[in-house]
Coordinates of C-alpha atoms in Angstrom, one line a residue:
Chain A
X1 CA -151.4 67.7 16.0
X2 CA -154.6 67.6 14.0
X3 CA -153.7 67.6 9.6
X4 CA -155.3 70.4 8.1
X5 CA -159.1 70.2 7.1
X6 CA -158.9 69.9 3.1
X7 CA -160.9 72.9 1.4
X8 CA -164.3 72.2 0.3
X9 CA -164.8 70.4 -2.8
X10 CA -166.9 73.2 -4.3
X11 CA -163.9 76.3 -3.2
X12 CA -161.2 74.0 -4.9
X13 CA -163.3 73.4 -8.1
X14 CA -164.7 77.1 -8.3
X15 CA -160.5 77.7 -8.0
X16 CA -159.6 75.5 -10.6
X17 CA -162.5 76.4 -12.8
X18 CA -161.6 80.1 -12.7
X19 CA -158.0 79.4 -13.5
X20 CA -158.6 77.3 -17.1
X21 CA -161.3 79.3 -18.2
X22 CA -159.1 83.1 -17.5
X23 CA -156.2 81.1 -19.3
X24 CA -158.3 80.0 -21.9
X25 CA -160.0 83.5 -22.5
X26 CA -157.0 85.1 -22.9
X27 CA -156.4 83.4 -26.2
X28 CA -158.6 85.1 -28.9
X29 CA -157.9 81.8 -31.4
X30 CA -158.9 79.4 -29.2
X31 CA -162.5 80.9 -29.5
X32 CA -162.5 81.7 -33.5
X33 CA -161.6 77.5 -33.7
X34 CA -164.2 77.0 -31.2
X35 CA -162.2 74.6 -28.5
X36 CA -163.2 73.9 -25.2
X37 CA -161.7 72.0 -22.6
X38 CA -163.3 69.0 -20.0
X39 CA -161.2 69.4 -16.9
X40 CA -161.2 66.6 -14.7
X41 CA -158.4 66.9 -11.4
X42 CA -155.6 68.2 -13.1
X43 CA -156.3 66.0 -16.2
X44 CA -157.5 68.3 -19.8
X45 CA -158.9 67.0 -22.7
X46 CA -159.3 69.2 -25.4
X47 CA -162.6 69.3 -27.3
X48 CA -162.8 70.9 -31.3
X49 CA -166.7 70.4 -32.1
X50 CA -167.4 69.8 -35.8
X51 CA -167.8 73.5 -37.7
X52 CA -168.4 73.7 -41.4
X53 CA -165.6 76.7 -41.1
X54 CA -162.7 73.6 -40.2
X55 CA -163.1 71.8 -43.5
X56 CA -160.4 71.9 -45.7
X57 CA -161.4 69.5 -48.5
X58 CA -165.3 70.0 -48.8
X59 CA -165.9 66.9 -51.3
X60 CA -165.0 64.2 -48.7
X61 CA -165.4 66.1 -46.9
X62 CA -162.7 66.6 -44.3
X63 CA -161.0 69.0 -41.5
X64 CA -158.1 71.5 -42.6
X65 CA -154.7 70.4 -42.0
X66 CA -154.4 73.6 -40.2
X67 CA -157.3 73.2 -38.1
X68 CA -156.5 70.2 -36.9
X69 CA -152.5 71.4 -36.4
X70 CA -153.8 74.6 -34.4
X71 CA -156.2 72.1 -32.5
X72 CA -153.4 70.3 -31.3
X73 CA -151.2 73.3 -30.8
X74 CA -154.1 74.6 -28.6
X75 CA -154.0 71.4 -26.5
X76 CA -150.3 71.2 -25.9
X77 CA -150.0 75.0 -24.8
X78 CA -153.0 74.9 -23.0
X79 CA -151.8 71.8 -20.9
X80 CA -148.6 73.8 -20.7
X81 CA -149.6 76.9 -19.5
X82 CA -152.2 75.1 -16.9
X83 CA -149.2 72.7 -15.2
X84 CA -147.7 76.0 -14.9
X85 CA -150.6 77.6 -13.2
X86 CA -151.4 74.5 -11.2
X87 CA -149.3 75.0 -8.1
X88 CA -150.6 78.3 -7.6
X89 CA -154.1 77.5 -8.2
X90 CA -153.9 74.4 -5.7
X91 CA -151.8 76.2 -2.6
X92 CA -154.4 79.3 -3.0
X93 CA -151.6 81.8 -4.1
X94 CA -153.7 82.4 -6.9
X95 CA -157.2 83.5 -5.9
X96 CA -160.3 84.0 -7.8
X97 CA -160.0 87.3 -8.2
X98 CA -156.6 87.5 -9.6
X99 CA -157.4 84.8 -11.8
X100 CA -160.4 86.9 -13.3
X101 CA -157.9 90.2 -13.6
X102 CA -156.1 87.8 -16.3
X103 CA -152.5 89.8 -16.4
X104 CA -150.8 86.6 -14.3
X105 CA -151.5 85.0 -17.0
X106 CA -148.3 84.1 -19.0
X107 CA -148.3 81.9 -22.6
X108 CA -145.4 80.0 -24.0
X109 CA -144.3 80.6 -27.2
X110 CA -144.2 77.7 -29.7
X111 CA -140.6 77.2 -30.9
X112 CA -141.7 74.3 -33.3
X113 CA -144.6 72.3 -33.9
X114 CA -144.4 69.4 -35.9
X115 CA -147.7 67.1 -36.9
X116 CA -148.4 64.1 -38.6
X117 CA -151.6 63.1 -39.8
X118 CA -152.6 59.4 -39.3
X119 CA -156.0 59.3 -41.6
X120 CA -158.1 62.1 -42.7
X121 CA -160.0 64.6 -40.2
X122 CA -163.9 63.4 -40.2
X123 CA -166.8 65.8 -39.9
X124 CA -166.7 65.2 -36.3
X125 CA -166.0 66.8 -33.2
X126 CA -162.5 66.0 -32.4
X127 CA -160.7 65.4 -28.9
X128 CA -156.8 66.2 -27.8
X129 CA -154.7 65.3 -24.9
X130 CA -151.3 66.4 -24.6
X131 CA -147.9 65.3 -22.2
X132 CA -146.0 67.7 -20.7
X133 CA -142.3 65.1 -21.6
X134 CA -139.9 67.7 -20.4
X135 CA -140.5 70.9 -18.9
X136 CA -137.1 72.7 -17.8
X137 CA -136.4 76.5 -17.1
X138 CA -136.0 77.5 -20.6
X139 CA -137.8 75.4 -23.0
X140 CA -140.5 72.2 -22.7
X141 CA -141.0 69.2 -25.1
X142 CA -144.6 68.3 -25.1
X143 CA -146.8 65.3 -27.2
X144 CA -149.8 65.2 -27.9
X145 CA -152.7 63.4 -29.8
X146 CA -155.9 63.5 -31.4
X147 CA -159.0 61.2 -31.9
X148 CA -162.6 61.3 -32.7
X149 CA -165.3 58.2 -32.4
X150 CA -162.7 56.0 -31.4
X151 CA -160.1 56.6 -28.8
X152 CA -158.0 54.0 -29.8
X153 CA -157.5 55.6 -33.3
X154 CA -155.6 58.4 -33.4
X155 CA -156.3 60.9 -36.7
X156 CA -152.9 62.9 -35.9
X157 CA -149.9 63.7 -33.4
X158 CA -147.6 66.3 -32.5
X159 CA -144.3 66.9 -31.1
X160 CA -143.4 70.5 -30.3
X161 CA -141.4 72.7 -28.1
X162 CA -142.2 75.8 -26.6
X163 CA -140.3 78.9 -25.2
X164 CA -141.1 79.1 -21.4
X165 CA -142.8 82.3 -20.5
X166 CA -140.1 83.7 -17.7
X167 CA -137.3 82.5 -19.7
X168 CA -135.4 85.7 -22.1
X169 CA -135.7 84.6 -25.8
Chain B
X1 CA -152.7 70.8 -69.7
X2 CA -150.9 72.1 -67.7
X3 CA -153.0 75.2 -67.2
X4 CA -156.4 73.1 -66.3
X5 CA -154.1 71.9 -63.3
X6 CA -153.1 75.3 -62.5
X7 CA -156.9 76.4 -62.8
X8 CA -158.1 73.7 -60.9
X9 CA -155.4 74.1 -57.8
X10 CA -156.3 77.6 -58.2
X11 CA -160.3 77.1 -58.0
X12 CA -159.6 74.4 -54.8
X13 CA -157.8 76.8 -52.7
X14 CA -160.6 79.4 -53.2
X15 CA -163.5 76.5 -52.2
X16 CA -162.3 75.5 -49.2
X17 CA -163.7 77.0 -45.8
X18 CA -161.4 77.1 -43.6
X19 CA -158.9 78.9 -45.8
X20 CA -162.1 81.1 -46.6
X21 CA -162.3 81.5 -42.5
X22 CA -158.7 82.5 -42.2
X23 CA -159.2 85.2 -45.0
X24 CA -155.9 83.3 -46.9
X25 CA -155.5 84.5 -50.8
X26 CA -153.6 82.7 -53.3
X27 CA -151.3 85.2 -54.7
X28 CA -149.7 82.8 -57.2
X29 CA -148.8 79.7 -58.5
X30 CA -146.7 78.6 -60.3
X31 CA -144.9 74.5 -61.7
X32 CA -144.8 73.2 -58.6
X33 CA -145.1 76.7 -56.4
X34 CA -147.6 78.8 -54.4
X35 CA -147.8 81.9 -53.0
X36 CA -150.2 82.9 -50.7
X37 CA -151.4 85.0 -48.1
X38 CA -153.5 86.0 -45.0
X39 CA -154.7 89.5 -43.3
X40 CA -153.8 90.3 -39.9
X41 CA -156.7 90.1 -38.0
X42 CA -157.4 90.1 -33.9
X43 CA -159.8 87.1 -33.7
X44 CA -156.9 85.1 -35.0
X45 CA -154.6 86.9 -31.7
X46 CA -152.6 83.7 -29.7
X47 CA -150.8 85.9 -27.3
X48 CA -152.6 88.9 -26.2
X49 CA -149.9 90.8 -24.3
X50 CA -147.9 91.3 -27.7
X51 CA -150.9 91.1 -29.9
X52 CA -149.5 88.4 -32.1
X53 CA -151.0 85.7 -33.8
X54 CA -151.6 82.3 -33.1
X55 CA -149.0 79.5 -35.1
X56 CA -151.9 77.4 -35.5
X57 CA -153.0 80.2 -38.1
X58 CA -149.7 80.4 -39.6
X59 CA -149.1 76.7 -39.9
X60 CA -153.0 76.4 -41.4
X61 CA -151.4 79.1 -44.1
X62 CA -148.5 77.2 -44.7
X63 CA -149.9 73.7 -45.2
X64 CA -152.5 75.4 -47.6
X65 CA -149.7 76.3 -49.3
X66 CA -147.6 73.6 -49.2
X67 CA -150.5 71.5 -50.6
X68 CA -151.3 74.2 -53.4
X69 CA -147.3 73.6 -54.7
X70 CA -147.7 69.9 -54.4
X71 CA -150.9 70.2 -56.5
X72 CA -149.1 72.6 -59.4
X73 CA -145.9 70.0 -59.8
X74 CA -146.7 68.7 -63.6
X75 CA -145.8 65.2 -62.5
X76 CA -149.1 65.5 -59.3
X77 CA -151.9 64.1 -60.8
X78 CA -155.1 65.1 -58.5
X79 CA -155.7 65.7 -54.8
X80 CA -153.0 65.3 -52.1
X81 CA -153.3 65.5 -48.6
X82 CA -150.6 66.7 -45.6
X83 CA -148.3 63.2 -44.3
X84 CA -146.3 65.9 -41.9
X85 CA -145.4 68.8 -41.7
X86 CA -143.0 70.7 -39.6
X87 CA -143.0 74.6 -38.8
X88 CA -140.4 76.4 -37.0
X89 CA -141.3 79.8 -35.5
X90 CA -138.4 82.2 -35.9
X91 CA -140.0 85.5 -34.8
X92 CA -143.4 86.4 -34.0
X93 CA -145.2 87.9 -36.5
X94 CA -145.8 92.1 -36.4
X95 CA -149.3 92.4 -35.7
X96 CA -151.2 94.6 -38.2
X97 CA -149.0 93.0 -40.9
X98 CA -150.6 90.4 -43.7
X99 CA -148.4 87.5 -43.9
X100 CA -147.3 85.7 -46.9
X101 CA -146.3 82.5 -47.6
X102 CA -144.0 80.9 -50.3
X103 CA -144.6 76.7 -50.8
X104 CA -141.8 75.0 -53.1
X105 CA -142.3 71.3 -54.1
X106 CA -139.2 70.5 -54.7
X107 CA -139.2 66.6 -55.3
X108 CA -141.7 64.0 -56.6
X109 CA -141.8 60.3 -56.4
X110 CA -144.6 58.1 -57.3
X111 CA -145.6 57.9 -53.4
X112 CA -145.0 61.3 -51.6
X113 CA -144.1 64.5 -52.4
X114 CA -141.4 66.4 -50.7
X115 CA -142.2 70.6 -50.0
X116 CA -140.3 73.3 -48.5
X117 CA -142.2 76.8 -47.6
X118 CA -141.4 80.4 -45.8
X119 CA -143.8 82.2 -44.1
X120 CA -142.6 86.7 -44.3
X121 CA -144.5 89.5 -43.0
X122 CA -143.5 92.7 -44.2
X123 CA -139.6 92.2 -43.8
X124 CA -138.8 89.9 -46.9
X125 CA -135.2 89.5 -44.8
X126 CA -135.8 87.7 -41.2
X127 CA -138.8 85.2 -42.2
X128 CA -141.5 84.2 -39.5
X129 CA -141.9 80.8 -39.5
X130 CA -140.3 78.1 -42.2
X131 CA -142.1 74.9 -42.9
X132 CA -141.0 71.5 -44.3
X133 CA -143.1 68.6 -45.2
X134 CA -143.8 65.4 -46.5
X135 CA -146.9 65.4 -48.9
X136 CA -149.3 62.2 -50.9
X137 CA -149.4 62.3 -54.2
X138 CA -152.3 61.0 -56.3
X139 CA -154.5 60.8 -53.4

């Protein structure tokens, strides 16, 4: 018996394409901050490009602690919500169209969020990946970290958990 | 003395843009508090089935204020910056309400500055969020 013919590269990526950007549209903040997301396979980096608006101390000057908190807390529920939508998305349960009608689409709710900032935000654009460490029925434990120029020096981390969205509160 | 610190925190909190962004006002401050707040507003919406806004606002509000507290405690002298800080969400905020938020520094050592803040809506009882954090002093 023959395997299945894979889907064409271009109906997979249109899929996947359609998912992340209804999930990320559905989030009003994500576009006052201004993030975007590079999607390669499955893998999401989170992008915050340099705004005069994210500076919190204007003599240095250097991003808001907040911004850069939210930032991360964009990543990690973004990741989140996208591992959730994955299967879906990949066995074609979830087509384009329903994708584009939004309401499937269900966000987490952050039970904590914890940051630490390594060195000082630059005026630069800023880039986030984030871990999925444990995802269970209730809750999930996800990391994640930022960097600008240099990848190899983070400017701050984040530890948080969030409520899973079929789980009761 | 005193009062110039008070000033200056006061004049810092009002100069810097992303607080500016958020629409965040400092209510008041006090020897080694801050009060603060910020409107409700859709653009800053994290869940649009309830409405309700995003944390990252919220923790932006509360590290704002966190650093306006450290920066009022007569033993801070000048700038400080966020080492960590840790918010827990209680409840979601009710949309169309401002929420407020109340920063304690509550210890200072030559190094780091401890603070402790709450953020309400407009039931003082059942906070939203509380926040606890590690602060530099004398940055």
């Amino acid at each position: 018996m023959a395997a299945k013919r894979p889907e064409p590269v271009q109906v997979i990526k249109q899929r996947r394409d359609a998912a992340l950007a209804a999930l990320l549209a559905s989030i009003p903040y994500i576009q006052f901050l201004g993030i975007e997301f590079d999607r390669r396979g499955d893998e999401l980096t989170a992008v915050m490009p340099y705004h005069e608006k994210l500076v919190g101390n204007p003599m240095l000057p250097a991003l808001h602690g907040g911004a850069t908190a939210a930032f991360l807390e964009v990543a990690a529920v973004i990741e989140l919500g996208w591992a959730g939508l994955w299967k879906s998305v990949e066995t074609g349960a979830l087509t384009p169209d329903a994708i584009a009608q939004g309401d499937l689409i269900k966000i987490p709710k952050t039970i904590d969020f914890s940051v630490d900032y390594l060195r000082s935000g630059l005026p630069r654009d800023a880039y986030a990946r984030a871990r999925v460490n444990r995802s269970g029925r209730r809750y999930a434990s996800v990391y994640v970290e930022a960097w600008q120029d240099n990848r190899s020096r983070i400017f701050a981390q984040a530890t948080g958990h969030f409520l899973m969205p079929d789980s009761d509160s | 003395m005193a009062i110039d610190k008070t000033k200056m925190a006061k004049q810092f909190s009002e100069a810097i843009p992303h607080a500016k962004a958020l629409g965040i006002w400092l209510d008041d401050i006090g020897q080694g508090t801050a009060e603060m707040g910020m409107p409700y507003n859709e653009k800053f919406i994290g869940d649009p089935a309830t409405g309700v806004i995003h944390g990252g606002a919220v923790f932006a509000l509360l590290d704002g204020c966190c650093g306006a507290a450290v920066m009022s405690h007569p033993d801070q002298k000048g700038l400080t910056a966020t080492i960590d800080l840790r918010v827990d969400y209680m409840r979601p905020a009710t949309p169309g309400q401002n929420i407020r938020a109340k920063a304690t520094c509550y210890n200072v050592t030559r190094n780091v500055a401890f603070v402790r803040a709450v953020a309400l809506d407009d039931n003082d009882e059942k906070p939203v969020a509380t926040a606890a954090g590690a602060f530099v002093t004398g940055a």
